[in-house]
Amino acid sequence: MEVEGLICPACAGELKEDQLKDQLVCPHCKTNLKQKKFLAFLEYLIMVGIVSDLDFFDETLYGDEIEHKTIEEKELEDFTNPEDYEDKSEKLKNYDESVDLKEVTTDEESFRVWEGIDEDWEDFNKKNKK
């Protein structure tokens, strides 16, 4: 499929498909078309199928998408672990040895005496409706 009307984004000269397949250089102005400012043109060439070997991990083209931290952002990150500087014996003083929550717990045996515990729940519900 021959694409008509391909023009150089730098000099507006006519470009041939076979020339672009060999190298991404304009034959008229000798501009290297594999640059960040011609990214939309390069993506169009990929979409049409003229160029297929463009590296999407090329930092010269796609380097703007990488997030770079400023010096202030790096300084704000705190990599210190407070556990490294605290005295662990001080922490243990805060724990009580005998903890009594004064909770009332029931014996499991009292639940076993209940009449419907071993029945199927559907049968038990039917029995109460009658």
mmCIF file of C-alpha atoms in Angstrom:
data_model
loop_
_atom_site.group_PDB
_atom_site.id
_atom_site.type_symbol
_atom_site.label_atom_id
_atom_site.label_comp_id
_atom_site.label_asym_id
_atom_site.label_seq_id
_atom_site.Cartn_x
_atom_site.Cartn_y
_atom_site.Cartn_z
ATOM 1 C CA MET A 1 0.000 0.000 0.000
ATOM 2 C CA GLU A 2 1.594 3.218 -1.143
ATOM 3 C CA VAL A 3 0.922 6.189 1.127
ATOM 4 C CA GLU A 4 0.458 9.393 -0.819
ATOM 5 C CA GLY A 5 1.453 12.809 0.361
ATOM 6 C CA LEU A 6 4.163 12.041 2.891
ATOM 7 C CA ILE A 7 6.009 15.262 3.559
ATOM 8 C CA CYS A 8 8.981 16.012 5.746
ATOM 9 C CA PRO A 9 7.910 17.735 8.983
ATOM 10 C CA ALA A 10 11.093 19.834 8.887
ATOM 11 C CA CYS A 11 11.258 21.126 5.293
ATOM 12 C CA ALA A 12 7.899 20.025 3.792
ATOM 13 C CA GLY A 13 9.717 18.111 1.049
ATOM 14 C CA GLU A 14 8.142 14.993 -0.408
ATOM 15 C CA LEU A 15 9.206 11.714 1.184
ATOM 16 C CA LYS A 16 9.183 8.266 -0.385
ATOM 17 C CA GLU A 17 8.194 5.159 1.566
ATOM 18 C CA ASP A 18 11.180 3.093 0.468
ATOM 19 C CA GLN A 19 13.595 5.833 1.562
ATOM 20 C CA LEU A 20 12.018 5.974 5.034
ATOM 21 C CA LYS A 21 12.187 2.202 5.411
ATOM 22 C CA ASP A 22 15.954 2.323 4.886
ATOM 23 C CA GLN A 23 16.682 5.260 7.182
ATOM 24 C CA LEU A 24 14.676 7.987 8.887
ATOM 25 C CA VAL A 25 16.475 10.895 7.211
ATOM 26 C CA CYS A 26 14.932 13.440 4.862
ATOM 27 C CA PRO A 27 16.696 13.302 1.459
ATOM 28 C CA HIS A 28 16.104 17.030 0.887
ATOM 29 C CA CYS A 29 17.186 18.714 4.121
ATOM 30 C CA LYS A 30 19.140 15.748 5.589
ATOM 31 C CA THR A 31 17.227 16.099 8.888
ATOM 32 C CA ASN A 32 17.221 13.072 11.144
ATOM 33 C CA LEU A 33 13.515 12.384 11.655
ATOM 34 C CA LYS A 34 14.102 10.148 14.661
ATOM 35 C CA GLN A 35 13.860 13.035 17.120
ATOM 36 C CA LYS A 36 11.510 13.862 19.954
ATOM 37 C CA LYS A 37 10.007 16.853 18.146
ATOM 38 C CA PHE A 38 8.900 14.592 15.258
ATOM 39 C CA LEU A 39 7.345 11.991 17.564
ATOM 40 C CA ALA A 40 3.816 12.387 16.159
ATOM 41 C CA PHE A 41 5.178 11.866 12.629
ATOM 42 C CA LEU A 42 7.087 8.761 13.722
ATOM 43 C CA GLU A 43 4.016 7.307 15.408
ATOM 44 C CA TYR A 44 2.034 7.940 12.227
ATOM 45 C CA LEU A 45 4.666 6.056 10.211
ATOM 46 C CA ILE A 46 4.372 3.136 12.632
ATOM 47 C CA MET A 47 0.576 3.210 12.478
ATOM 48 C CA VAL A 48 0.580 3.141 8.668
ATOM 49 C CA GLY A 49 3.178 0.366 8.658
ATOM 50 C CA ILE A 50 6.068 2.141 6.981
ATOM 51 C CA VAL A 51 8.374 1.921 9.992
ATOM 52 C CA SER A 52 8.213 -1.126 12.238
ATOM 53 C CA ASP A 53 11.511 -1.198 14.120
ATOM 54 C CA LEU A 54 11.138 1.886 16.318
ATOM 55 C CA ASP A 55 12.124 1.219 19.918
ATOM 56 C CA PHE A 56 9.537 2.444 22.419
ATOM 57 C CA PHE A 57 12.139 2.190 25.178
ATOM 58 C CA ASP A 58 14.430 4.678 23.445
ATOM 59 C CA GLU A 59 14.996 7.416 26.031
ATOM 60 C CA THR A 60 15.896 9.975 23.357
ATOM 61 C CA LEU A 61 12.314 9.753 22.078
ATOM 62 C CA TYR A 62 10.270 8.761 25.094
ATOM 63 C CA GLY A 63 12.394 10.132 27.939
ATOM 64 C CA ASP A 64 9.825 12.740 29.020
ATOM 65 C CA GLU A 65 7.477 10.084 30.366
ATOM 66 C CA ILE A 66 10.003 9.079 33.021
ATOM 67 C CA GLU A 67 9.257 10.877 36.260
ATOM 68 C CA HIS A 68 12.297 12.573 37.693
ATOM 69 C CA LYS A 69 12.260 13.690 41.303
ATOM 70 C CA THR A 70 13.432 17.123 42.236
ATOM 71 C CA ILE A 71 16.083 17.633 44.892
ATOM 72 C CA GLU A 72 13.418 18.773 47.354
ATOM 73 C CA GLU A 73 11.384 15.594 46.801
ATOM 74 C CA LYS A 74 14.447 13.455 47.393
ATOM 75 C CA GLU A 75 15.261 15.345 50.582
ATOM 76 C CA LEU A 76 11.718 14.910 51.883
ATOM 77 C CA GLU A 77 11.963 11.138 51.713
ATOM 78 C CA ASP A 78 12.813 9.748 55.114
ATOM 79 C CA PHE A 79 14.680 6.472 55.015
ATOM 80 C CA THR A 80 15.407 6.283 58.744
ATOM 81 C CA ASN A 81 13.802 3.539 60.733
ATOM 82 C CA PRO A 82 12.840 4.677 64.249
ATOM 83 C CA GLU A 83 13.175 1.089 65.459
ATOM 84 C CA ASP A 84 16.939 1.400 65.004
ATOM 85 C CA TYR A 85 17.158 4.235 67.527
ATOM 86 C CA GLU A 86 14.612 3.250 70.187
ATOM 87 C CA ASP A 87 15.520 1.346 73.300
ATOM 88 C CA LYS A 88 13.489 -1.839 73.197
ATOM 89 C CA SER A 89 13.610 -2.299 76.959
ATOM 90 C CA GLU A 90 11.621 0.929 77.348
ATOM 91 C CA LYS A 91 8.888 -0.487 75.155
ATOM 92 C CA LEU A 92 8.577 -3.636 77.243
ATOM 93 C CA LYS A 93 8.002 -1.613 80.415
ATOM 94 C CA ASN A 94 4.694 -0.424 78.992
ATOM 95 C CA TYR A 95 3.296 -3.952 78.737
ATOM 96 C CA ASP A 96 1.577 -5.434 81.711
ATOM 97 C CA GLU A 97 2.586 -8.955 82.571
ATOM 98 C CA SER A 98 -0.835 -10.120 83.715
ATOM 99 C CA VAL A 99 -3.560 -8.853 81.481
ATOM 100 C CA ASP A 100 -7.067 -9.297 82.833
ATOM 101 C CA LEU A 101 -9.669 -8.007 80.433
ATOM 102 C CA LYS A 102 -12.504 -9.003 82.797
ATOM 103 C CA GLU A 103 -14.326 -10.690 79.968
ATOM 104 C CA VAL A 104 -16.990 -13.229 80.700
ATOM 105 C CA THR A 105 -16.525 -16.291 78.588
ATOM 106 C CA THR A 106 -19.066 -19.045 78.316
ATOM 107 C CA ASP A 107 -18.319 -22.689 78.404
ATOM 108 C CA GLU A 108 -18.624 -24.475 75.079
ATOM 109 C CA GLU A 109 -20.476 -27.325 76.739
ATOM 110 C CA SER A 110 -23.430 -25.051 77.406
ATOM 111 C CA PHE A 111 -23.843 -24.631 73.655
ATOM 112 C CA ARG A 112 -23.812 -28.369 73.054
ATOM 113 C CA VAL A 113 -26.881 -28.789 75.263
ATOM 114 C CA TRP A 114 -28.978 -26.607 72.953
ATOM 115 C CA GLU A 115 -31.558 -28.716 71.182
ATOM 116 C CA GLY A 116 -31.063 -27.560 67.568
ATOM 117 C CA ILE A 117 -27.291 -27.573 67.311
ATOM 118 C CA ASP A 118 -26.986 -30.894 65.501
ATOM 119 C CA GLU A 119 -29.963 -30.410 63.173
ATOM 120 C CA ASP A 120 -29.885 -29.079 59.673
ATOM 121 C CA TRP A 121 -30.761 -25.382 59.789
ATOM 122 C CA GLU A 122 -33.518 -25.775 57.199
ATOM 123 C CA ASP A 123 -35.189 -28.556 59.182
ATOM 124 C CA PHE A 124 -34.869 -26.527 62.358
ATOM 125 C CA ASN A 125 -36.544 -23.499 60.757
ATOM 126 C CA LYS A 126 -39.404 -25.637 59.402
ATOM 127 C CA LYS A 127 -39.994 -27.059 62.877
ATOM 128 C CA ASN A 128 -40.485 -23.598 64.385
ATOM 129 C CA LYS A 129 -42.972 -22.495 61.694
ATOM 130 C CA LYS A 130 -45.399 -25.357 62.440
#
